[in-house]
Coordinates of C-alpha atoms and ligand atoms in Angstrom, one line a residue:
X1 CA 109.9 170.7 139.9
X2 CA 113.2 169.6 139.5
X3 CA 114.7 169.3 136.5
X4 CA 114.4 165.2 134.5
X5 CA 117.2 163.8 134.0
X6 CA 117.4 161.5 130.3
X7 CA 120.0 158.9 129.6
X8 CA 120.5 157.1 126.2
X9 CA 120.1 153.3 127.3
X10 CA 122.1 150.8 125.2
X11 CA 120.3 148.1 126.9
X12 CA 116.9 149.4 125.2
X13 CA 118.7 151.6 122.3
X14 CA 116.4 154.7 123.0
X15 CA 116.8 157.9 125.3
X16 CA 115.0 157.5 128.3
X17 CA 113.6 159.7 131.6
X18 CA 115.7 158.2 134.3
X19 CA 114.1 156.9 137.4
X20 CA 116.0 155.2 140.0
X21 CA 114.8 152.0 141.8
X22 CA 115.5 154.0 144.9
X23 CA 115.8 158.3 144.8
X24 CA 116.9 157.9 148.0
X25 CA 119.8 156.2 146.7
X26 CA 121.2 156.2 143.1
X27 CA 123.7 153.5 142.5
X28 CA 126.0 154.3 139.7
X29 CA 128.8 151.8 138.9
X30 CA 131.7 152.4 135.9
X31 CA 134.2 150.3 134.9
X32 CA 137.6 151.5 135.8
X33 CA 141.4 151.5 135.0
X34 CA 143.0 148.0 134.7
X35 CA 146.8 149.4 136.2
X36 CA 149.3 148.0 134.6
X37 CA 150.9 151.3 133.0
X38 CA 150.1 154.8 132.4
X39 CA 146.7 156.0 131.9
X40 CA 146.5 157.2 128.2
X41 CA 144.2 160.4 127.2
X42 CA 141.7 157.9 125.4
X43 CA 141.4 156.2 129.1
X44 CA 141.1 159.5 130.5
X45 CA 137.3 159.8 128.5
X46 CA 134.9 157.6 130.4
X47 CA 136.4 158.8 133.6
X48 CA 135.9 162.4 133.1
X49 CA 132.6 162.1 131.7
X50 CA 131.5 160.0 134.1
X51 CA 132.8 162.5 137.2
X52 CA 130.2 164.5 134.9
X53 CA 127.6 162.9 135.4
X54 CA 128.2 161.9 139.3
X55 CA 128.6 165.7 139.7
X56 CA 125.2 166.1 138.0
X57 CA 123.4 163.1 139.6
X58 CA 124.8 164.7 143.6
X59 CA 123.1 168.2 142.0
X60 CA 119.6 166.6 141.2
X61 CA 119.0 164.0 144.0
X62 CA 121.3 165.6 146.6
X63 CA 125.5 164.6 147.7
X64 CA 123.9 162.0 150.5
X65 CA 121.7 160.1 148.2
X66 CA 124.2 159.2 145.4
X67 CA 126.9 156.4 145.5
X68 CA 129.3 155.8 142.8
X69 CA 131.6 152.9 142.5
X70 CA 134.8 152.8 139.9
X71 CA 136.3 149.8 140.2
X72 CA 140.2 149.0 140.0
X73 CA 141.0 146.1 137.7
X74 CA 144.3 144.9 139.9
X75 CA 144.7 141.6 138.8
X76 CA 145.1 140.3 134.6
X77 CA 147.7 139.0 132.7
X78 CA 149.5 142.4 131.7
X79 CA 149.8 142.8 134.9
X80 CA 151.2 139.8 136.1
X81 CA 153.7 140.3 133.0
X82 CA 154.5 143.3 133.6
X83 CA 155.0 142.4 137.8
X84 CA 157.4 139.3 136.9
X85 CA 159.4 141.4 134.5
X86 CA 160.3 144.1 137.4
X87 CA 160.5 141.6 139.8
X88 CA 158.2 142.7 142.3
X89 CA 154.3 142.1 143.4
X90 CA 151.6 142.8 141.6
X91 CA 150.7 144.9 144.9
X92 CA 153.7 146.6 144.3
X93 CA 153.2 147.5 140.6
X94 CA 149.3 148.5 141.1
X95 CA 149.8 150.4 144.6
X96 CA 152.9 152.7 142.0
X97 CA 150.3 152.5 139.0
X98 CA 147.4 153.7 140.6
X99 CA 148.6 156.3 142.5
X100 CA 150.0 157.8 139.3
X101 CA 146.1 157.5 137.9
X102 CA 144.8 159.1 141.0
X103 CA 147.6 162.4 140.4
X104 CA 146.6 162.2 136.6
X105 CA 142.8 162.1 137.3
X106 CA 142.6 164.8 139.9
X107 CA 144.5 167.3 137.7
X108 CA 141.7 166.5 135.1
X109 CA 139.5 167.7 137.7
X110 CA 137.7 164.8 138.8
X111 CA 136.2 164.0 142.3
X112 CA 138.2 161.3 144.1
X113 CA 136.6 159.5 147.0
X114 CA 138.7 161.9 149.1
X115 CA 136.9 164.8 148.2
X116 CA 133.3 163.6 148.8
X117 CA 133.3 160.8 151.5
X118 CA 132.2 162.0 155.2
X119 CA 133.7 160.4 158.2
X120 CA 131.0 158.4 160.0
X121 CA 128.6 158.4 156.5
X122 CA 128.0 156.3 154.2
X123 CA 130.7 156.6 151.5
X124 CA 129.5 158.4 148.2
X125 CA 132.4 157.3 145.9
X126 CA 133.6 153.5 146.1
X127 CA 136.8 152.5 144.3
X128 CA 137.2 148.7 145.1
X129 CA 139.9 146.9 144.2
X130 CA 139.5 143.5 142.1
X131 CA 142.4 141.4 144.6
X132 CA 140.2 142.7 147.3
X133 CA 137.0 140.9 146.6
X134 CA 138.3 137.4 145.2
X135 CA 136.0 135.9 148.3
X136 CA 132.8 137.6 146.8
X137 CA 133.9 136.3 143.3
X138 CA 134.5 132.6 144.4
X139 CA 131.0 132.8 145.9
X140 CA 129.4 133.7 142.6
X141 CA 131.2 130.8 140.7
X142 CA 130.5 128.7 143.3
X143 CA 126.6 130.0 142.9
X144 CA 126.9 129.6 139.1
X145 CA 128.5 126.1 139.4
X146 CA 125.7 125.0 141.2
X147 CA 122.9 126.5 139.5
X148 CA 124.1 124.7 136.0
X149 CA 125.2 127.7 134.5
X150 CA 128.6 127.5 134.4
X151 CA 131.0 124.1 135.0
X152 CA 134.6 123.0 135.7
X153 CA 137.0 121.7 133.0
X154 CA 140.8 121.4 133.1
X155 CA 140.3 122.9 136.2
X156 CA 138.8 126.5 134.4
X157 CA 135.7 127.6 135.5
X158 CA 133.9 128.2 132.4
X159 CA 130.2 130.2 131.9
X160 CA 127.6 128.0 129.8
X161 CA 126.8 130.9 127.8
X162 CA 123.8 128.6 126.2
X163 CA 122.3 128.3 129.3
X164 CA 121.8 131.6 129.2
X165 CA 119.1 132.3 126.4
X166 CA 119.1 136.2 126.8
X167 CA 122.8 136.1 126.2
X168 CA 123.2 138.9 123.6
X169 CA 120.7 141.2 124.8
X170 CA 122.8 144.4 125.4
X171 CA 125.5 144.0 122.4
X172 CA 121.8 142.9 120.3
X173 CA 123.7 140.1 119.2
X174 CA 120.9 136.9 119.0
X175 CA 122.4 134.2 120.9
X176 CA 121.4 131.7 117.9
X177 CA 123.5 134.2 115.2
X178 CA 126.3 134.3 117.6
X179 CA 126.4 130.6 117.6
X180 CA 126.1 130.0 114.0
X181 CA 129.0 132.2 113.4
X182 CA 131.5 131.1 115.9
X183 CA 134.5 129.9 114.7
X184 CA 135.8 126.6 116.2
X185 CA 137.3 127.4 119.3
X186 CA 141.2 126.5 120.5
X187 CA 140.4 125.8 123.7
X188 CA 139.0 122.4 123.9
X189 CA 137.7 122.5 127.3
X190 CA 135.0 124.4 126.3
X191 CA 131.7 123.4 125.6
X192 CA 130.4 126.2 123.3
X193 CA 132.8 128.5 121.6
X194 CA 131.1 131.2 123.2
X195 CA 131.6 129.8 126.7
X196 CA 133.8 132.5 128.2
X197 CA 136.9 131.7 131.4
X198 CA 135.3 132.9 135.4
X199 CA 138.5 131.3 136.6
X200 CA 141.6 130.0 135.2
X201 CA 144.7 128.2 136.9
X202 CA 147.4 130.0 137.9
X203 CA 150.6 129.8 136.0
X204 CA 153.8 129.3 138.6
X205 CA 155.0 132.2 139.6
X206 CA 151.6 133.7 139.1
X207 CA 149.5 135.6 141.3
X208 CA 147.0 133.2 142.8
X209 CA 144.2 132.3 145.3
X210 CA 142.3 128.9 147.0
X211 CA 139.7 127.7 143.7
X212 CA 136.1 127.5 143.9
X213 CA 134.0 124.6 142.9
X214 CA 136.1 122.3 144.2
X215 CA 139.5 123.0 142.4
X216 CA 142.1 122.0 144.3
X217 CA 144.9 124.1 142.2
X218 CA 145.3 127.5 143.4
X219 CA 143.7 130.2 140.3
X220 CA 142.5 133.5 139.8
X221 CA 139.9 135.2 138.3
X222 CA 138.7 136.0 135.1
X223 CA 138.1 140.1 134.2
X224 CA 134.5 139.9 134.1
X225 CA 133.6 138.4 136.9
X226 CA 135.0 141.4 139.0
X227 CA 132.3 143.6 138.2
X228 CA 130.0 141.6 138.7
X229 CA 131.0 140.8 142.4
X230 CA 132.3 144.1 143.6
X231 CA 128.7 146.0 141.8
X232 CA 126.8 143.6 144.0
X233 CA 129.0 143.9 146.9
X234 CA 128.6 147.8 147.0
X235 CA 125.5 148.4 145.2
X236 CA 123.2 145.9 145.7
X237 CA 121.9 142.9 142.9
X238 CA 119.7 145.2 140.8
X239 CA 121.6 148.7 140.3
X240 CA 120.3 152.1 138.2
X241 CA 123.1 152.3 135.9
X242 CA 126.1 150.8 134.7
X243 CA 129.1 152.6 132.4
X244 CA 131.9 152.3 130.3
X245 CA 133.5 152.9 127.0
X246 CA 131.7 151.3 123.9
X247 CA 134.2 148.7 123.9
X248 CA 132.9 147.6 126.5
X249 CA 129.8 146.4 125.5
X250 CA 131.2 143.1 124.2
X251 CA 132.0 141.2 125.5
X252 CA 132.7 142.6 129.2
X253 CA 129.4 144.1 129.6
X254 CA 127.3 141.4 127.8
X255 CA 129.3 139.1 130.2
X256 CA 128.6 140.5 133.5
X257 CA 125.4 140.9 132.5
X258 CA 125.1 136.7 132.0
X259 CA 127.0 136.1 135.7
X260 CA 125.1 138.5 137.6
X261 CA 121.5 138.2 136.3
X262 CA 122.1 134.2 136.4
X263 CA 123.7 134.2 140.1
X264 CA 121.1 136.0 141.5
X265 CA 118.1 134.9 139.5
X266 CA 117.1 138.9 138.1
X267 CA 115.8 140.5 135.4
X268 CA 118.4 143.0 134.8
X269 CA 121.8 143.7 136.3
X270 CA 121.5 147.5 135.8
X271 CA 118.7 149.5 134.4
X272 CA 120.4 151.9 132.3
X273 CA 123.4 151.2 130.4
X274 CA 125.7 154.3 129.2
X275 CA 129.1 153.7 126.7
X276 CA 130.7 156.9 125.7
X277 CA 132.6 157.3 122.6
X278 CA 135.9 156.9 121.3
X279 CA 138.5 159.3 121.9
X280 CA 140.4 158.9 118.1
X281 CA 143.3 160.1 116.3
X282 CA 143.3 160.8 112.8
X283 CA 139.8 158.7 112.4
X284 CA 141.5 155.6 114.8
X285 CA 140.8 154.9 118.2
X286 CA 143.5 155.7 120.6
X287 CA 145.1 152.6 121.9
X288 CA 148.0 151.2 123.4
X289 CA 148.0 148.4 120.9
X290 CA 147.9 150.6 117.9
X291 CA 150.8 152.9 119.7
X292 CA 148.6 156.0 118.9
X293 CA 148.3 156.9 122.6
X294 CA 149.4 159.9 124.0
X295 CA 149.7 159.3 128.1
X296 CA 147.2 162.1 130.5
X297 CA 150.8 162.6 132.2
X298 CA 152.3 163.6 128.8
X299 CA 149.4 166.0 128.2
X300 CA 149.5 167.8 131.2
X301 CA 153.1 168.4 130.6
X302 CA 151.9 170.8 127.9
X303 CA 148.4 172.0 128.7
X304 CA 146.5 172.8 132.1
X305 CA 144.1 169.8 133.3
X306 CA 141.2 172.2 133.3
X307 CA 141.8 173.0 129.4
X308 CA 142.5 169.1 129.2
X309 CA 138.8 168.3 130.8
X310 CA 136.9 171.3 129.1
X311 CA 138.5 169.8 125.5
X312 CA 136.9 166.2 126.3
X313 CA 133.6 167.9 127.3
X314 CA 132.9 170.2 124.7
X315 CA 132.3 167.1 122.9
X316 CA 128.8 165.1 123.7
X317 CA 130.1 161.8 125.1
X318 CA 128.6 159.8 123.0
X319 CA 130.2 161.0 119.4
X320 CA 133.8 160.1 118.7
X321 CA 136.5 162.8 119.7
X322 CA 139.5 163.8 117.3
X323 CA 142.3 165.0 119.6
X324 CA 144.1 167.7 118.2
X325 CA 146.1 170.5 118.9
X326 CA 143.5 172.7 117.8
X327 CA 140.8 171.5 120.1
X328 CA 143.2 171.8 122.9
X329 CA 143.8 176.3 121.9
X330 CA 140.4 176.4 121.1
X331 CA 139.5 175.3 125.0
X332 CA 142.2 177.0 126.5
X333 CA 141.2 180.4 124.6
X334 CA 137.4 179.4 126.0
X335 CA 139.0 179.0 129.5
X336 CA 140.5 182.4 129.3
X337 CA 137.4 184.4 128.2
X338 CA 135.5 182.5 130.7
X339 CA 138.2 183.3 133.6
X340 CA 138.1 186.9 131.8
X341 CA 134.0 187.6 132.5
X342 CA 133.9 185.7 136.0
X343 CA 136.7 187.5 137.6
X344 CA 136.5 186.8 141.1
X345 CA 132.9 187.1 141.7
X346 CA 131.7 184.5 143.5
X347 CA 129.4 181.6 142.4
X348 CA 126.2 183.3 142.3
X349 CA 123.2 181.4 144.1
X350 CA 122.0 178.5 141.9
X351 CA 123.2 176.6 138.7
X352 CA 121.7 178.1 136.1
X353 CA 118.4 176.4 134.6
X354 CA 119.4 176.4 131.5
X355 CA 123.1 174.6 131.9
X356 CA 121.3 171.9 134.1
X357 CA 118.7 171.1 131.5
X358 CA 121.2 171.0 129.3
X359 CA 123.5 168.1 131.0
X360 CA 120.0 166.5 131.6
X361 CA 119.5 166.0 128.1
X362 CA 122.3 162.9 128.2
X363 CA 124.8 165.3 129.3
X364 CA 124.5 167.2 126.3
X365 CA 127.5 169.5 127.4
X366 CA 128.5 171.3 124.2
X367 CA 124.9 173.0 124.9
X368 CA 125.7 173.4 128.3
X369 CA 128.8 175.2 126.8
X370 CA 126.9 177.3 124.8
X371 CA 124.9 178.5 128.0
X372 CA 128.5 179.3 129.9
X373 CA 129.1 181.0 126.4
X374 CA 125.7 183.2 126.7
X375 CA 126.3 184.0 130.4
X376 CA 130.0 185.1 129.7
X377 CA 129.9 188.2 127.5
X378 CA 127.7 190.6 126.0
X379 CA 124.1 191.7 127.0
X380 CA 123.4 188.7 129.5
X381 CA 126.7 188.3 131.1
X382 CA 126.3 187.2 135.0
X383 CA 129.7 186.4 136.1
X384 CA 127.9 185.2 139.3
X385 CA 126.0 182.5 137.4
X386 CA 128.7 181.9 134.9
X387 CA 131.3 180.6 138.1
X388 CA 128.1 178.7 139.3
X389 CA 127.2 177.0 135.8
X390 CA 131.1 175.9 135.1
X391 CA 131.5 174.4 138.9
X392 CA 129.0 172.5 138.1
X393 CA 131.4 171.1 135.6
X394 CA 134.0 171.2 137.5
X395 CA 135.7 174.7 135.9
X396 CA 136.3 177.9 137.5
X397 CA 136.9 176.7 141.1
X398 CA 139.6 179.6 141.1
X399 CA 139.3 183.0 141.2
X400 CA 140.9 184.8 138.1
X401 CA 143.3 186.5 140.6
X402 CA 144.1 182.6 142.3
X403 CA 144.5 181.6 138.7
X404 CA 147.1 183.9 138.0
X405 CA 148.9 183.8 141.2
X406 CA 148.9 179.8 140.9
X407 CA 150.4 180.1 137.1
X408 CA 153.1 182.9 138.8
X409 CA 154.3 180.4 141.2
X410 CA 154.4 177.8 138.1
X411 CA 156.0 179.6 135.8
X412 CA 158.9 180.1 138.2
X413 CA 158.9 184.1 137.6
X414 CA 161.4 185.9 140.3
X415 CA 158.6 188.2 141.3
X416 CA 160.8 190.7 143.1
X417 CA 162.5 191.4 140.1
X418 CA 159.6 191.6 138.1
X419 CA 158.6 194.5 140.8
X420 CA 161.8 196.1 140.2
X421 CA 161.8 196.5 136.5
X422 CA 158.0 198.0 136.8
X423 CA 159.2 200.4 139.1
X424 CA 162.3 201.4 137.1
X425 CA 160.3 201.7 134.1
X426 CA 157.4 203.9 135.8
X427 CA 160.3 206.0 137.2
X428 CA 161.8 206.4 133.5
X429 CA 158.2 207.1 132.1
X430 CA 157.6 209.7 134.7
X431 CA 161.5 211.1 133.6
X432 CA 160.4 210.6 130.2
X433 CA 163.5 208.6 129.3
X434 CA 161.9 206.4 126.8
X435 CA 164.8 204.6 126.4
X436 CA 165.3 203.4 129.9
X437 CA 161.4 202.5 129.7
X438 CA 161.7 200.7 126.7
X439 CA 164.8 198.4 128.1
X440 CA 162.8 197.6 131.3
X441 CA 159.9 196.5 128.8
X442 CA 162.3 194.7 126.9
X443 CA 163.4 193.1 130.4
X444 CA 160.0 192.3 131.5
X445 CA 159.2 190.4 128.3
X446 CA 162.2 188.3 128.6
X447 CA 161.3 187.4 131.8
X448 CA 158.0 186.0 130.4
X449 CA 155.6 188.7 131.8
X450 CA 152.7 190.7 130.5
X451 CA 153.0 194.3 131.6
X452 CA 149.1 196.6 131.0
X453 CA 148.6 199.6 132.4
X454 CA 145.2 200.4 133.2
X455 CA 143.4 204.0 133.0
X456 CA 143.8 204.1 136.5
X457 CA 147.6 204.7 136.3
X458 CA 148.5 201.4 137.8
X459 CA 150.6 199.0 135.7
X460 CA 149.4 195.6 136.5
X461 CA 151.1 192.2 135.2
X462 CA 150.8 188.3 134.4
X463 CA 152.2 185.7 133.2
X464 CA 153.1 186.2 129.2
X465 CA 150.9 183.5 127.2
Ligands
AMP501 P1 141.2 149.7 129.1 O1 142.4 150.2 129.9 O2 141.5 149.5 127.6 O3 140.5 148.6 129.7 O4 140.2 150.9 129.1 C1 139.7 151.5 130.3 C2 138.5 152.4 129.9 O5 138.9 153.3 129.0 C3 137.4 151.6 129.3 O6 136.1 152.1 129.8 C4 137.5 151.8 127.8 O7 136.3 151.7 127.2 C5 138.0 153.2 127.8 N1 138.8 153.6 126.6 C6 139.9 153.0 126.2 N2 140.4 153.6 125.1 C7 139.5 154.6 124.8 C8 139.4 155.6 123.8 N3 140.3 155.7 122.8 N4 138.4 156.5 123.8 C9 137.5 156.4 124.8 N5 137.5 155.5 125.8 C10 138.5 154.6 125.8
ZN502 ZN1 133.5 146.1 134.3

């Protein structure tokens, strides 16, 4: 039997066995980057966990009955800011911005629609674009307008968030308590504090696109409306489940929540609801407000993406993460042992049991870990089943020999003269002119390299670390 998957639900605060509406189809939707600038390593959290689990749900209900859409937040006001201040289109600054997120992620290690969508098949991974879907979010206002739960003022489109009585539900926030603490609001054209924007006017200058409900100045949308449409565009009304960062809860979750379960009359948007952890430093959140951020780009300066990736999951997603330097060693030592035991054995038959009902306990990945641990030294070491257990993960897609020849060609080493100095220095040993063998060590350490000489006789070498 295979394996049950369980998911902590925020939506119903308890762990659950996860069952989709349709096992033919799982429909997973996360909330992605809004690309204005640089990812930061805090940012980078929610989308390597979440490859996680896509990885995980293509292993238990098979690659053709899984779709999983990350959206691209392409339109707010950072962006238009940041747009006007360059002096060119939003287009322009999204198109440079995201293709910087897509070279950050895949380092990290995560699947990009590139890697899993078939020509001819229905597309597995979805990463729609917020400017492309303004016509599917103008018919949900118009929907909402319509159905009395939202209305037009000062030509805003505005969500009655009374009119909602569930409001809350997700964040467990009671609509009444919400209410009673509001403070009064600025805005004036709202009718409860709590009301929250659809669609604003455009500024001039500004980004912006034919109104619904009868606006006749040109606007744009507000963030949380995006989701809403582009889930129900590629995922249907009613989806399985629905992620993000716990920051996103409140209001953005809570608020898509309200438009899409009110637009099209359901009981739930999506039936489980997962918000991973913070990534902090020194006890804080990482944040571009706070200026603790450190970008992924900056990271991967200094460390390999696969140390990066196995540092963020050696953590269950749900607790906070300090990042530190020593987390960082500590991985790339673990990557090294684990290169080390697999060698270049091949990925041996299945995932191991034991790592699989590990993720499925709410991708409880530092147990999974463990199991990589078990199966990487010692009495049960299987480098077979090792390789297979970490692809799973997305680690060890190299041979140890790829490995080294890919960090070789990195580090810029003149091979040939690495060649030469070995040779000299084998000559000297066999002449037993120590001297001579100790300058071409000497050399060969300058030069960055690692020189062993196995029982074998042969002097083998790699990249110094
Ligand atoms: P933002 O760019 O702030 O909208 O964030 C994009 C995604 O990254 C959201 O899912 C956030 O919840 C998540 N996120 C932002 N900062 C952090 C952090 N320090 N740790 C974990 N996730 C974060
Ligand atoms: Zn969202």
């Amino acid at each position: 039997m295979a394996p049950m998957l369980r998911l902590y639900n925020t939506l119903t605060g308890a762990k659950e066995a996860f069952a989709p509406i349709d096992p033919d189809h799982v429909r997973f939707y996360a909330c992605g980057p809004t690309v204005y600038d640089a990812a930061h390593i805090g940012n980078a959290r929610p989308i390597i966990v979440f490859d996680l689990l896509f990885r995980l749900l293509r292993h238990l209900y098979g690659s053709a009955h899984v779709t999983y859409a990350r959206n691209v937040t392409d339109v707010d006001d950072k962006i238009n800011a940041r747009a006007a201040e360059r002096g060119i289109t939003i287009r322009e600054l999204t198109d440079g911005t995201l293709a910087q997120f897509h070279g950050d992620v895949r380092d990290l290690g995560v699947l990009s629609p590139e890697d899993v969508n078939r020509p001819g098949e229905r597309p597995c991974f979805i990463e729609p674009r917020a400017t492309d879907h303004i016509a599917e979010m103008v018919t949900m206002i118009d929907g909402l307008v319509r159905s009395g739960h939202a209305y037009v003022a000062a030509d805003h489109v505005l969500f009655d968030v009374p009119s909602m009585p569930e409001y809350g539900q997700l964040s467990k926030r009671p609509l009444d308590e919400m209410e009673a603490g509001a403070r009064v609001e600025v805005a004036p054209y709202k009718r409860s504090p709590l009301d929250f924007v659809l669609w604003k006017p455009a500024k001039p200058g500004e980004p912006a696109w034919p109104s619904p409900a009868g606006i006749a100045a040109p606007g744009r949308p507000g963030w949380h409306i995006e989701c809403s449409a582009m889930s129900a565009k590629h995922l249907g009304q009613t989806f399985d489940i629905h992620a993000g960062g716990i920051d996103l809860i409140f209001p953005h979750h809570e608020n898509e929540v309200a438009q899409s379960r009110c637009c099209f009359g359901t009981g739930v948007m999506a039936n489980v609801w997962l918000h991973n952890g913070f990534l902090q430093v020194e006890g804080e959140k990482m944040s571009k407000s706070l200026g603790n951020f450190i970008t992924i780009r900056d990271v991967l300066k200094d460390w390999p993406g696969e140390v990066v990736r196995l540092t963020m999951l050696r953590t269950q997603y749900r607790q906070p993460i300090d990042w530190t330097l020593r987390g960082l060693e500590e991985s790339s030592r673990v990557l090294e042992r684990w290169y080390n035991a697999a060698g270049d054995e091949p990925a041996a038959g299945d995932v191991p049991g034991s790592v699989v009902d590990a993720l499925c306990d709410d991708l409880n990945t530092p147990a999974a870990i463990n199991e990589l641990h078990r199966l990487s030294g010692g009495p049960e070491a299987q480098p077979g089943a090792l390789r297979a257990g970490a692809n799973l993960f997305g680690f060890l897609m190299r041979t140890r020999s790829d490995r080294e020849q890919d960090q070789v060609a990195a580090s810029g080493i003149d091979v040939p003269a690495v060649e030469a100095l070995i040779a000299e220095r084998r000559a000297a040993r066999a002449a037993k002119d120590w001297a001579a063998s100790d300058r071409a060590r000497d050399a060969l350490a300058a030069l960055g390299v690692a020189v062993k000489d196995n029982k074998d006789g042969t002097t083998t070498w790699t990249v110094a670390r």
